[in-house]
mmCIF file of C-alpha atoms and ligand atoms in Angstrom:
data_model
loop_
_atom_site.group_PDB
_atom_site.id
_atom_site.type_symbol
_atom_site.label_atom_id
_atom_site.label_comp_id
_atom_site.label_asym_id
_atom_site.label_seq_id
_atom_site.Cartn_x
_atom_site.Cartn_y
_atom_site.Cartn_z
ATOM 1 C CA MET A 1 0.000 0.000 0.000
ATOM 2 C CA SER A 2 1.473 3.351 -1.038
ATOM 3 C CA THR A 3 1.950 6.133 1.486
ATOM 4 C CA THR A 4 -0.603 8.945 1.155
ATOM 5 C CA TRP A 5 0.586 12.243 -0.306
ATOM 6 C CA HIS A 6 -0.828 15.024 1.858
ATOM 7 C CA ILE A 7 -0.807 18.294 -0.086
ATOM 8 C CA LEU A 8 -0.677 21.510 1.933
ATOM 9 C CA GLY A 9 -1.643 24.477 -0.249
ATOM 10 C CA ALA A 10 -4.279 24.005 -2.945
ATOM 11 C CA GLY A 11 -2.758 26.679 -5.189
ATOM 12 C CA SER A 12 -0.973 26.425 -8.535
ATOM 13 C CA LEU A 13 1.858 23.985 -7.783
ATOM 14 C CA GLY A 14 -0.079 22.066 -5.115
ATOM 15 C CA THR A 15 -2.875 21.384 -7.610
ATOM 16 C CA LEU A 16 -0.422 20.544 -10.393
ATOM 17 C CA TRP A 17 1.144 17.874 -8.182
ATOM 18 C CA ALA A 18 -2.088 16.605 -6.580
ATOM 19 C CA THR A 19 -3.878 16.060 -9.889
ATOM 20 C CA ARG A 20 -0.995 14.238 -11.568
ATOM 21 C CA LEU A 21 -0.421 11.987 -8.540
ATOM 22 C CA ALA A 22 -4.166 11.231 -8.327
ATOM 23 C CA ARG A 23 -4.330 10.538 -12.077
ATOM 24 C CA ALA A 24 -1.622 7.892 -11.581
ATOM 25 C CA GLY A 25 -3.859 6.162 -9.004
ATOM 26 C CA LEU A 26 -1.732 7.212 -6.024
ATOM 27 C CA PRO A 27 -3.364 8.098 -2.694
ATOM 28 C CA VAL A 28 -3.590 11.898 -2.306
ATOM 29 C CA ARG A 29 -5.306 14.105 0.288
ATOM 30 C CA LEU A 30 -5.623 17.845 0.053
ATOM 31 C CA ILE A 31 -5.358 19.955 3.210
ATOM 32 C CA VAL A 32 -7.360 23.203 3.209
ATOM 33 C CA ARG A 33 -7.482 25.910 5.868
ATOM 34 C CA ASP A 34 -10.939 25.516 7.391
ATOM 35 C CA THR A 35 -14.460 24.155 7.091
ATOM 36 C CA ALA A 36 -15.602 27.018 4.831
ATOM 37 C CA ARG A 37 -12.826 26.199 2.319
ATOM 38 C CA LEU A 38 -13.588 22.481 2.599
ATOM 39 C CA GLN A 39 -17.257 23.096 1.821
ATOM 40 C CA ALA A 40 -16.344 25.315 -1.139
ATOM 41 C CA TYR A 41 -14.000 22.599 -2.400
ATOM 42 C CA GLN A 42 -16.608 19.872 -2.021
ATOM 43 C CA ALA A 43 -19.138 22.024 -3.894
ATOM 44 C CA ALA A 44 -16.634 22.359 -6.762
ATOM 45 C CA GLY A 45 -16.345 18.549 -6.900
ATOM 46 C CA GLY A 46 -12.553 18.385 -7.087
ATOM 47 C CA LEU A 47 -9.430 19.954 -8.528
ATOM 48 C CA THR A 48 -9.364 20.859 -12.196
ATOM 49 C CA LEU A 49 -6.183 20.694 -14.245
ATOM 50 C CA VAL A 50 -6.171 22.426 -17.631
ATOM 51 C CA GLU A 51 -3.590 20.991 -20.001
ATOM 52 C CA GLN A 52 -3.322 22.028 -23.653
ATOM 53 C CA GLY A 53 -6.759 23.605 -23.412
ATOM 54 C CA GLN A 54 -8.384 20.427 -22.015
ATOM 55 C CA ALA A 55 -9.860 20.615 -18.519
ATOM 56 C CA GLN A 56 -10.102 17.487 -16.371
ATOM 57 C CA CYS A 57 -11.539 17.361 -12.861
ATOM 58 C CA TYR A 58 -10.005 15.047 -10.231
ATOM 59 C CA PRO A 59 -12.091 14.397 -7.084
ATOM 60 C CA VAL A 60 -9.087 14.371 -4.716
ATOM 61 C CA PRO A 61 -10.310 13.814 -1.132
ATOM 62 C CA ALA A 62 -9.764 16.777 1.176
ATOM 63 C CA GLU A 63 -9.617 17.596 4.867
ATOM 64 C CA THR A 64 -9.007 20.683 6.999
ATOM 65 C CA LEU A 65 -5.915 21.561 9.015
ATOM 66 C CA ALA A 66 -7.898 20.542 12.109
ATOM 67 C CA ASN A 67 -8.138 16.859 11.080
ATOM 68 C CA ASP A 68 -5.980 14.752 13.418
ATOM 69 C CA ALA A 69 -5.009 11.751 11.266
ATOM 70 C CA PRO A 70 -1.216 11.211 11.162
ATOM 71 C CA ILE A 71 0.778 12.457 8.193
ATOM 72 C CA GLU A 72 3.736 10.514 6.822
ATOM 73 C CA ARG A 73 4.421 12.485 3.645
ATOM 74 C CA LEU A 74 3.611 16.160 3.216
ATOM 75 C CA LEU A 75 4.063 18.255 0.097
ATOM 76 C CA VAL A 76 4.310 21.875 1.247
ATOM 77 C CA ALA A 77 3.015 23.955 -1.668
ATOM 78 C CA CYS A 78 2.393 27.307 0.057
ATOM 79 C CA LYS A 79 4.225 30.519 -0.767
ATOM 80 C CA ALA A 80 7.550 30.953 1.060
ATOM 81 C CA TYR A 81 6.031 33.516 3.473
ATOM 82 C CA ASP A 82 3.223 31.100 4.511
ATOM 83 C CA ALA A 83 5.166 27.835 4.723
ATOM 84 C CA GLU A 84 6.456 27.964 8.304
ATOM 85 C CA ALA A 85 3.132 28.978 9.883
ATOM 86 C CA ALA A 86 1.202 26.439 7.789
ATOM 87 C CA VAL A 87 3.536 23.575 8.763
ATOM 88 C CA ALA A 88 3.463 24.642 12.432
ATOM 89 C CA GLN A 89 -0.299 24.048 12.414
ATOM 90 C CA LEU A 90 0.297 20.427 11.360
ATOM 91 C CA ALA A 91 3.468 19.650 13.315
ATOM 92 C CA HIS A 92 1.636 17.571 15.938
ATOM 93 C CA ARG A 93 0.231 15.312 13.192
ATOM 94 C CA LEU A 94 3.571 14.328 11.701
ATOM 95 C CA ALA A 95 4.470 10.640 12.101
ATOM 96 C CA PRO A 96 7.906 9.900 13.658
ATOM 97 C CA ALA A 97 9.610 9.308 10.273
ATOM 98 C CA ALA A 98 7.588 11.894 8.358
ATOM 99 C CA GLU A 99 8.984 13.442 5.198
ATOM 100 C CA LEU A 100 8.234 16.951 3.973
ATOM 101 C CA ILE A 101 8.836 18.104 0.418
ATOM 102 C CA LEU A 102 9.301 21.880 0.314
ATOM 103 C CA LEU A 103 8.430 23.445 -3.050
ATOM 104 C CA GLN A 104 9.171 27.070 -2.083
ATOM 105 C CA ASN A 105 11.201 29.312 -4.325
ATOM 106 C CA GLY A 106 14.101 31.303 -2.861
ATOM 107 C CA LEU A 107 15.830 30.471 0.419
ATOM 108 C CA GLY A 108 15.132 31.002 4.095
ATOM 109 C CA SER A 109 11.679 29.432 4.372
ATOM 110 C CA GLN A 110 13.068 25.883 4.124
ATOM 111 C CA ASP A 111 15.321 26.314 7.182
ATOM 112 C CA ALA A 112 12.465 27.961 9.094
ATOM 113 C CA VAL A 113 10.206 24.973 8.347
ATOM 114 C CA ALA A 114 12.933 22.435 9.201
ATOM 115 C CA ALA A 115 13.517 24.133 12.565
ATOM 116 C CA ARG A 116 9.783 23.818 13.356
ATOM 117 C CA VAL A 117 9.777 20.051 12.722
ATOM 118 C CA PRO A 118 13.212 18.757 13.761
ATOM 119 C CA GLN A 119 11.887 15.177 13.913
ATOM 120 C CA ALA A 120 10.982 15.152 10.210
ATOM 121 C CA ARG A 121 13.095 14.786 7.082
ATOM 122 C CA CYS A 122 12.847 17.930 4.955
ATOM 123 C CA ILE A 123 13.519 17.560 1.256
ATOM 124 C CA PHE A 124 14.088 20.792 -0.646
ATOM 125 C CA ALA A 125 12.835 21.227 -4.196
ATOM 126 C CA SER A 126 13.567 23.641 -7.022
ATOM 127 C CA SER A 127 11.105 23.637 -9.886
ATOM 128 C CA THR A 128 11.023 25.171 -13.344
ATOM 129 C CA GLU A 129 7.464 23.968 -14.015
ATOM 130 C CA GLY A 130 4.913 26.728 -14.501
ATOM 131 C CA ALA A 131 1.260 26.858 -13.493
ATOM 132 C CA PHE A 132 -1.320 29.502 -12.675
ATOM 133 C CA ARG A 133 -4.831 29.583 -11.281
ATOM 134 C CA ASP A 134 -7.639 30.633 -13.605
ATOM 135 C CA GLY A 135 -10.348 30.051 -11.006
ATOM 136 C CA ASP A 136 -10.911 28.590 -7.584
ATOM 137 C CA TRP A 137 -9.644 24.958 -7.484
ATOM 138 C CA ARG A 138 -8.574 25.285 -11.167
ATOM 139 C CA VAL A 139 -5.032 25.377 -12.471
ATOM 140 C CA VAL A 140 -3.546 25.809 -15.931
ATOM 141 C CA PHE A 141 -0.352 23.868 -16.658
ATOM 142 C CA ALA A 142 1.513 26.689 -18.407
ATOM 143 C CA GLY A 143 5.108 25.600 -18.731
ATOM 144 C CA HIS A 144 6.736 22.205 -18.839
ATOM 145 C CA GLY A 145 9.854 22.034 -16.730
ATOM 146 C CA TYR A 146 11.777 19.995 -14.263
ATOM 147 C CA THR A 147 11.881 19.598 -10.496
ATOM 148 C CA TRP A 148 15.129 18.897 -8.650
ATOM 149 C CA LEU A 149 14.850 17.437 -5.174
ATOM 150 C CA GLY A 150 17.530 16.975 -2.569
ATOM 151 C CA ASP A 151 18.466 16.742 1.063
ATOM 152 C CA SER A 152 21.844 18.256 1.891
ATOM 153 C CA SER A 153 22.052 16.460 5.245
ATOM 154 C CA HIS A 154 21.187 13.001 3.896
ATOM 155 C CA PRO A 155 22.088 12.417 0.235
ATOM 156 C CA VAL A 156 20.213 9.106 -0.254
ATOM 157 C CA ALA A 157 17.217 9.424 -2.584
ATOM 158 C CA PRO A 158 13.814 8.412 -1.164
ATOM 159 C CA ILE A 159 11.979 5.454 -2.719
ATOM 160 C CA TRP A 160 8.887 7.545 -3.428
ATOM 161 C CA LEU A 161 10.626 9.107 -6.431
ATOM 162 C CA ASP A 162 8.939 6.124 -8.149
ATOM 163 C CA ASP A 163 5.593 7.816 -7.453
ATOM 164 C CA LEU A 164 6.792 10.908 -9.320
ATOM 165 C CA GLU A 165 7.884 8.688 -12.209
ATOM 166 C CA ALA A 166 4.452 7.020 -12.266
ATOM 167 C CA ALA A 167 2.737 10.431 -12.154
ATOM 168 C CA GLY A 168 4.826 11.785 -15.055
ATOM 169 C CA ILE A 169 6.360 14.541 -12.934
ATOM 170 C CA PRO A 170 9.766 15.208 -14.519
ATOM 171 C CA HIS A 171 12.308 15.191 -11.716
ATOM 172 C CA ALA A 172 15.830 14.343 -10.651
ATOM 173 C CA TRP A 173 17.500 13.748 -7.315
ATOM 174 C CA SER A 174 20.152 16.378 -6.722
ATOM 175 C CA VAL A 175 23.103 16.011 -4.380
ATOM 176 C CA ASP A 176 23.706 19.766 -4.587
ATOM 177 C CA ILE A 177 20.196 21.101 -4.081
ATOM 178 C CA LEU A 178 21.451 24.164 -2.178
ATOM 179 C CA THR A 179 23.638 25.123 -5.137
ATOM 180 C CA ARG A 180 20.578 24.825 -7.413
ATOM 181 C CA LEU A 181 18.446 26.931 -5.066
ATOM 182 C CA TRP A 182 21.165 29.588 -4.750
ATOM 183 C CA ARG A 183 21.648 29.701 -8.532
ATOM 184 C CA LYS A 184 17.891 30.161 -9.088
ATOM 185 C CA LEU A 185 17.791 32.783 -6.339
ATOM 186 C CA ALA A 186 20.621 34.697 -8.034
ATOM 187 C CA LEU A 187 18.852 34.543 -11.424
ATOM 188 C CA ASN A 188 15.631 35.756 -9.839
ATOM 189 C CA CYS A 189 17.468 38.594 -8.020
ATOM 190 C CA ALA A 190 19.164 39.757 -11.224
ATOM 191 C CA ILE A 191 15.974 39.724 -13.305
ATOM 192 C CA ASN A 192 12.727 39.955 -11.344
ATOM 193 C CA PRO A 193 13.158 43.201 -9.327
ATOM 194 C CA LEU A 194 14.396 45.101 -12.397
ATOM 195 C CA THR A 195 11.383 44.009 -14.447
ATOM 196 C CA VAL A 196 9.164 45.474 -11.705
ATOM 197 C CA LEU A 197 11.131 48.727 -11.388
ATOM 198 C CA HIS A 198 11.463 49.240 -15.161
ATOM 199 C CA ASP A 199 7.898 48.014 -15.758
ATOM 200 C CA CYS A 200 8.959 45.657 -18.535
ATOM 201 C CA ARG A 201 8.980 42.088 -19.797
ATOM 202 C CA ASN A 202 12.149 40.066 -19.202
ATOM 203 C CA GLY A 203 13.364 41.035 -22.693
ATOM 204 C CA GLY A 204 13.146 44.737 -21.754
ATOM 205 C CA LEU A 205 16.230 44.228 -19.590
ATOM 206 C CA GLN A 206 18.322 44.123 -22.769
ATOM 207 C CA GLN A 207 18.076 47.944 -22.529
ATOM 208 C CA HIS A 208 19.626 47.798 -19.017
ATOM 209 C CA GLN A 209 22.644 45.571 -19.622
ATOM 210 C CA CYS A 210 25.039 47.563 -17.400
ATOM 211 C CA GLU A 211 22.664 47.424 -14.432
ATOM 212 C CA VAL A 212 22.193 43.658 -14.929
ATOM 213 C CA ALA A 213 25.960 43.097 -15.223
ATOM 214 C CA THR A 214 26.688 45.062 -12.017
ATOM 215 C CA LEU A 215 24.102 43.033 -10.097
ATOM 216 C CA CYS A 216 25.502 39.785 -11.476
ATOM 217 C CA SER A 217 29.016 40.621 -10.293
ATOM 218 C CA GLU A 218 27.751 41.438 -6.769
ATOM 219 C CA LEU A 219 25.623 38.277 -6.708
ATOM 220 C CA ALA A 220 28.609 36.179 -7.851
ATOM 221 C CA LEU A 221 30.714 37.677 -5.063
ATOM 222 C CA LEU A 222 28.003 36.795 -2.552
ATOM 223 C CA LEU A 223 27.764 33.201 -3.813
ATOM 224 C CA GLU A 224 31.528 32.778 -3.537
ATOM 225 C CA HIS A 225 31.510 34.164 0.019
ATOM 226 C CA CYS A 226 28.719 31.917 1.205
ATOM 227 C CA GLY A 227 30.292 28.672 0.041
ATOM 228 C CA GLN A 228 28.472 28.394 -3.288
ATOM 229 C CA PRO A 229 31.201 29.013 -5.914
ATOM 230 C CA ALA A 230 29.575 26.596 -8.377
ATOM 231 C CA ALA A 231 26.396 28.701 -8.333
ATOM 232 C CA ALA A 232 28.486 31.770 -9.221
ATOM 233 C CA GLN A 233 30.019 30.295 -12.375
ATOM 234 C CA ASP A 234 29.116 32.194 -15.557
ATOM 235 C CA LEU A 235 26.177 33.793 -13.769
ATOM 236 C CA GLN A 236 26.026 36.836 -16.019
ATOM 237 C CA GLN A 237 26.031 34.701 -19.194
ATOM 238 C CA GLU A 238 23.179 32.597 -17.855
ATOM 239 C CA VAL A 239 21.186 35.650 -16.792
ATOM 240 C CA GLU A 240 21.615 37.093 -20.301
ATOM 241 C CA ARG A 241 20.588 33.753 -21.823
ATOM 242 C CA VAL A 242 17.432 33.596 -19.644
ATOM 243 C CA ILE A 243 16.564 37.217 -20.510
ATOM 244 C CA LEU A 244 16.718 36.305 -24.212
ATOM 245 C CA ALA A 245 14.969 32.939 -23.882
ATOM 246 C CA THR A 246 12.104 34.433 -21.847
ATOM 247 C CA ALA A 247 12.102 37.862 -23.542
ATOM 248 C CA ALA A 248 8.343 37.849 -24.165
ATOM 249 C CA ASN A 249 7.438 36.808 -20.597
ATOM 250 C CA TYR A 250 6.686 38.843 -17.517
ATOM 251 C CA SER A 251 8.686 37.637 -14.494
ATOM 252 C CA SER A 252 6.799 35.984 -11.629
ATOM 253 C CA MET A 253 7.478 39.014 -9.410
ATOM 254 C CA TYR A 254 6.198 41.378 -12.107
ATOM 255 C CA GLN A 255 2.993 39.312 -12.298
ATOM 256 C CA ASP A 256 2.588 39.308 -8.512
ATOM 257 C CA VAL A 257 2.890 43.102 -8.358
ATOM 258 C CA ALA A 258 0.631 43.629 -11.393
ATOM 259 C CA ASN A 259 -2.027 41.465 -9.718
ATOM 260 C CA GLN A 260 -1.633 43.187 -6.315
ATOM 261 C CA ARG A 261 -0.280 39.974 -4.740
ATOM 262 C CA ARG A 262 2.371 39.830 -2.042
ATOM 263 C CA THR A 263 5.815 39.007 -3.483
ATOM 264 C CA GLU A 264 8.418 36.585 -2.118
ATOM 265 C CA ILE A 265 11.013 39.416 -1.890
ATOM 266 C CA SER A 266 12.207 38.417 1.601
ATOM 267 C CA TYR A 267 13.197 34.969 0.347
ATOM 268 C CA LEU A 268 14.954 36.287 -2.787
ATOM 269 C CA LEU A 269 16.586 39.726 -2.671
ATOM 270 C CA GLY A 270 15.929 40.034 1.080
ATOM 271 C CA HIS A 271 17.677 36.732 1.757
ATOM 272 C CA ALA A 272 20.640 37.699 -0.470
ATOM 273 C CA CYS A 273 21.083 41.042 1.352
ATOM 274 C CA GLU A 274 20.700 39.399 4.769
ATOM 275 C CA VAL A 275 23.357 36.761 4.025
ATOM 276 C CA ALA A 276 25.693 39.448 2.605
ATOM 277 C CA ALA A 277 25.307 41.481 5.826
ATOM 278 C CA ARG A 278 26.028 38.366 7.908
ATOM 279 C CA HIS A 279 29.277 37.936 5.939
ATOM 280 C CA GLN A 280 30.036 41.675 6.326
ATOM 281 C CA LEU A 281 30.078 41.887 2.559
ATOM 282 C CA VAL A 282 29.338 45.320 1.097
ATOM 283 C CA LEU A 283 27.095 44.991 -1.977
ATOM 284 C CA PRO A 284 25.855 48.546 -2.630
ATOM 285 C CA HIS A 285 23.880 47.894 -5.826
ATOM 286 C CA LEU A 286 22.073 44.888 -4.421
ATOM 287 C CA ASN A 287 21.169 46.842 -1.261
ATOM 288 C CA GLN A 288 20.017 49.800 -3.307
ATOM 289 C CA LEU A 289 17.904 47.491 -5.472
ATOM 290 C CA GLN A 290 16.261 46.080 -2.342
ATOM 291 C CA GLN A 291 15.503 49.590 -1.038
ATOM 292 C CA ARG A 292 14.075 50.719 -4.393
ATOM 293 C CA LEU A 293 11.927 47.597 -4.664
ATOM 294 C CA MET A 294 10.627 47.902 -1.099
ATOM 295 C CA ALA A 295 9.727 51.561 -1.692
ATOM 296 C CA HIS A 296 7.980 50.610 -4.941
ATOM 297 C CA LEU A 297 5.953 47.883 -3.198
ATOM 298 C CA ARG A 298 4.934 50.309 -0.442
ATOM 299 C CA THR A 299 3.721 52.878 -2.966
ATOM 300 C CA ARG A 300 1.588 50.119 -4.532
ATOM 301 C CA GLY A 301 0.129 49.280 -1.108
ATOM 302 C CA LEU A 302 1.847 45.883 -1.048
ATOM 303 C CA PRO A 303 3.830 44.353 1.841
ATOM 304 C CA SER A 304 7.532 45.136 1.483
ATOM 305 C CA ASP A 305 8.582 41.902 3.184
HETATM 306 P P1 LIG B 1 -0.227 29.771 -4.774
HETATM 307 O O1 LIG B 1 -0.434 31.106 -4.117
HETATM 308 O O2 LIG B 1 -0.910 29.509 -6.069
HETATM 309 O O3 LIG B 1 -0.649 28.613 -3.768
HETATM 310 C C1 LIG B 1 -0.353 28.622 -2.405
HETATM 311 C C2 LIG B 1 -1.558 28.023 -1.677
HETATM 312 O O4 LIG B 1 -1.223 27.816 -0.315
HETATM 313 C C3 LIG B 1 -2.792 28.943 -1.702
HETATM 314 O O5 LIG B 1 -3.900 28.184 -2.150
HETATM 315 C C4 LIG B 1 -2.963 29.327 -0.227
HETATM 316 O O6 LIG B 1 -4.309 29.535 0.133
HETATM 317 C C5 LIG B 1 -2.384 28.082 0.438
HETATM 318 N N1 LIG B 1 -2.044 28.279 1.851
HETATM 319 C C6 LIG B 1 -1.277 29.253 2.421
HETATM 320 N N2 LIG B 1 -1.239 29.100 3.754
HETATM 321 C C7 LIG B 1 -2.005 28.014 4.048
HETATM 322 C C8 LIG B 1 -2.370 27.361 5.256
HETATM 323 N N3 LIG B 1 -1.955 27.791 6.443
HETATM 324 N N4 LIG B 1 -3.171 26.256 5.187
HETATM 325 C C9 LIG B 1 -3.627 25.798 3.987
HETATM 326 N N5 LIG B 1 -3.307 26.384 2.798
HETATM 327 C C10 LIG B 1 -2.509 27.478 2.834
HETATM 328 O O7 LIG B 1 1.343 29.584 -4.910
HETATM 329 P P2 LIG B 1 2.154 28.781 -6.026
HETATM 330 O O8 LIG B 1 2.254 29.605 -7.262
HETATM 331 O O9 LIG B 1 1.651 27.388 -6.132
HETATM 332 O O10 LIG B 1 3.616 28.798 -5.372
HETATM 333 C C11 LIG B 1 4.004 27.963 -4.307
HETATM 334 C C12 LIG B 1 5.533 28.006 -4.229
HETATM 335 O O11 LIG B 1 6.059 27.405 -5.410
HETATM 336 C C13 LIG B 1 6.100 29.447 -4.214
HETATM 337 O O12 LIG B 1 7.218 29.531 -3.382
HETATM 338 C C14 LIG B 1 6.487 29.693 -5.658
HETATM 339 O O13 LIG B 1 7.535 30.650 -5.814
HETATM 340 C C15 LIG B 1 6.948 28.304 -6.074
HETATM 341 N N6 LIG B 1 6.858 28.079 -7.526
HETATM 342 C C16 LIG B 1 5.702 28.331 -8.183
HETATM 343 C C17 LIG B 1 5.642 28.087 -9.555
HETATM 344 C C18 LIG B 1 4.375 28.336 -10.334
HETATM 345 O O14 LIG B 1 4.413 28.236 -11.573
HETATM 346 N N7 LIG B 1 3.260 28.645 -9.749
HETATM 347 C C19 LIG B 1 6.776 27.605 -10.232
HETATM 348 C C20 LIG B 1 7.948 27.347 -9.496
HETATM 349 C C21 LIG B 1 7.975 27.598 -8.134
HETATM 350 O O1 LIG B 2 12.101 32.217 -12.681
HETATM 351 C C1 LIG B 2 11.827 33.257 -13.242
HETATM 352 C C2 LIG B 2 10.725 34.074 -12.686
HETATM 353 O O2 LIG B 2 10.074 34.835 -13.414
HETATM 354 O O3 LIG B 2 10.481 33.925 -11.470
HETATM 355 C C3 LIG B 2 12.664 33.708 -14.418
HETATM 356 C C4 LIG B 2 11.919 33.471 -15.706
HETATM 357 C C5 LIG B 2 13.948 32.889 -14.468
HETATM 358 C C6 LIG B 2 13.076 35.131 -14.294
HETATM 359 O O4 LIG B 2 13.857 35.340 -13.157
#
């Protein structure tokens, strides 16, 4: 009998994972905040995944945070700023050898979650898949990608990677997951805030090459100082490549701001600046970027953390 996948966070990525696991016949349970959300979910009849224009509804069973059945495997699919508090509400339900898979972008939230549940194994993930909600309990699979998973304190891959194989979730076990997360964080720091401040698509940053290059050199310095030299290698070239390859797209942070949604700034640029300060590393352009972005968010009435 397979272990149940509990999914915390019925948003874009949570739904993308829940529906594919359920489609493969694996046991999945969705965890929603409260009875009102549970009733709304039950009225909808399940989670809908839209792929290549085709919508399919999956009646994944759901429960509230208040349910007290033990949890052995938990996919944490909340935003970085919600992850720690959401997991804290479930900590008492975790079985002794529970495993958590943390899908959050950026860095900082994973360590906060791990500190809340020291008895559990926390597996970090970095995903390039793309999905967005086009209605309550409805998600559009927008971009095929890959998910790397890893555990820097215990490099042996878990057997449930077979479930991901069965569900058609493209993935790989990574022995250097922190390097991957730092590299993605650096890419996001070099691109996303500037797209917000210059009000442009990723491709618009081709008009701001000097600014991008200066940020890349400060980010590379930071990565070298915090024990991640591999993540620093050819950073600027990769940033330029991503800007070209995604020229027509709006960055995720741009989309958050445009839709009046809280950003994950504290786990991206905020985390970079915090780690730099801890290493007494002076990175003036990165700090100035953080200040400009925070001021911009405040003028839009959005949280600056
Ligand atoms: P989302 O906002 O669509 O979904 C998060 C869900 O978590 C929401 O439904 C929210 O209500 C729920 N939630 C928050 N706190 C909760 C609580 N206490 N109890 C129950 N539910 C709770 O977010 P998303 O886009 O799926 O992103 C999740 C993470 O994955 C982010 O860190 C994001 O950066 C990362 N990511 C997203 C994508 C993507 O394409 N969407 C791609 C790569 C990485
Ligand atoms: O991941 C991204 C995002 O928009 O969050 C890219 C496309 C790499 C830009 O930083």
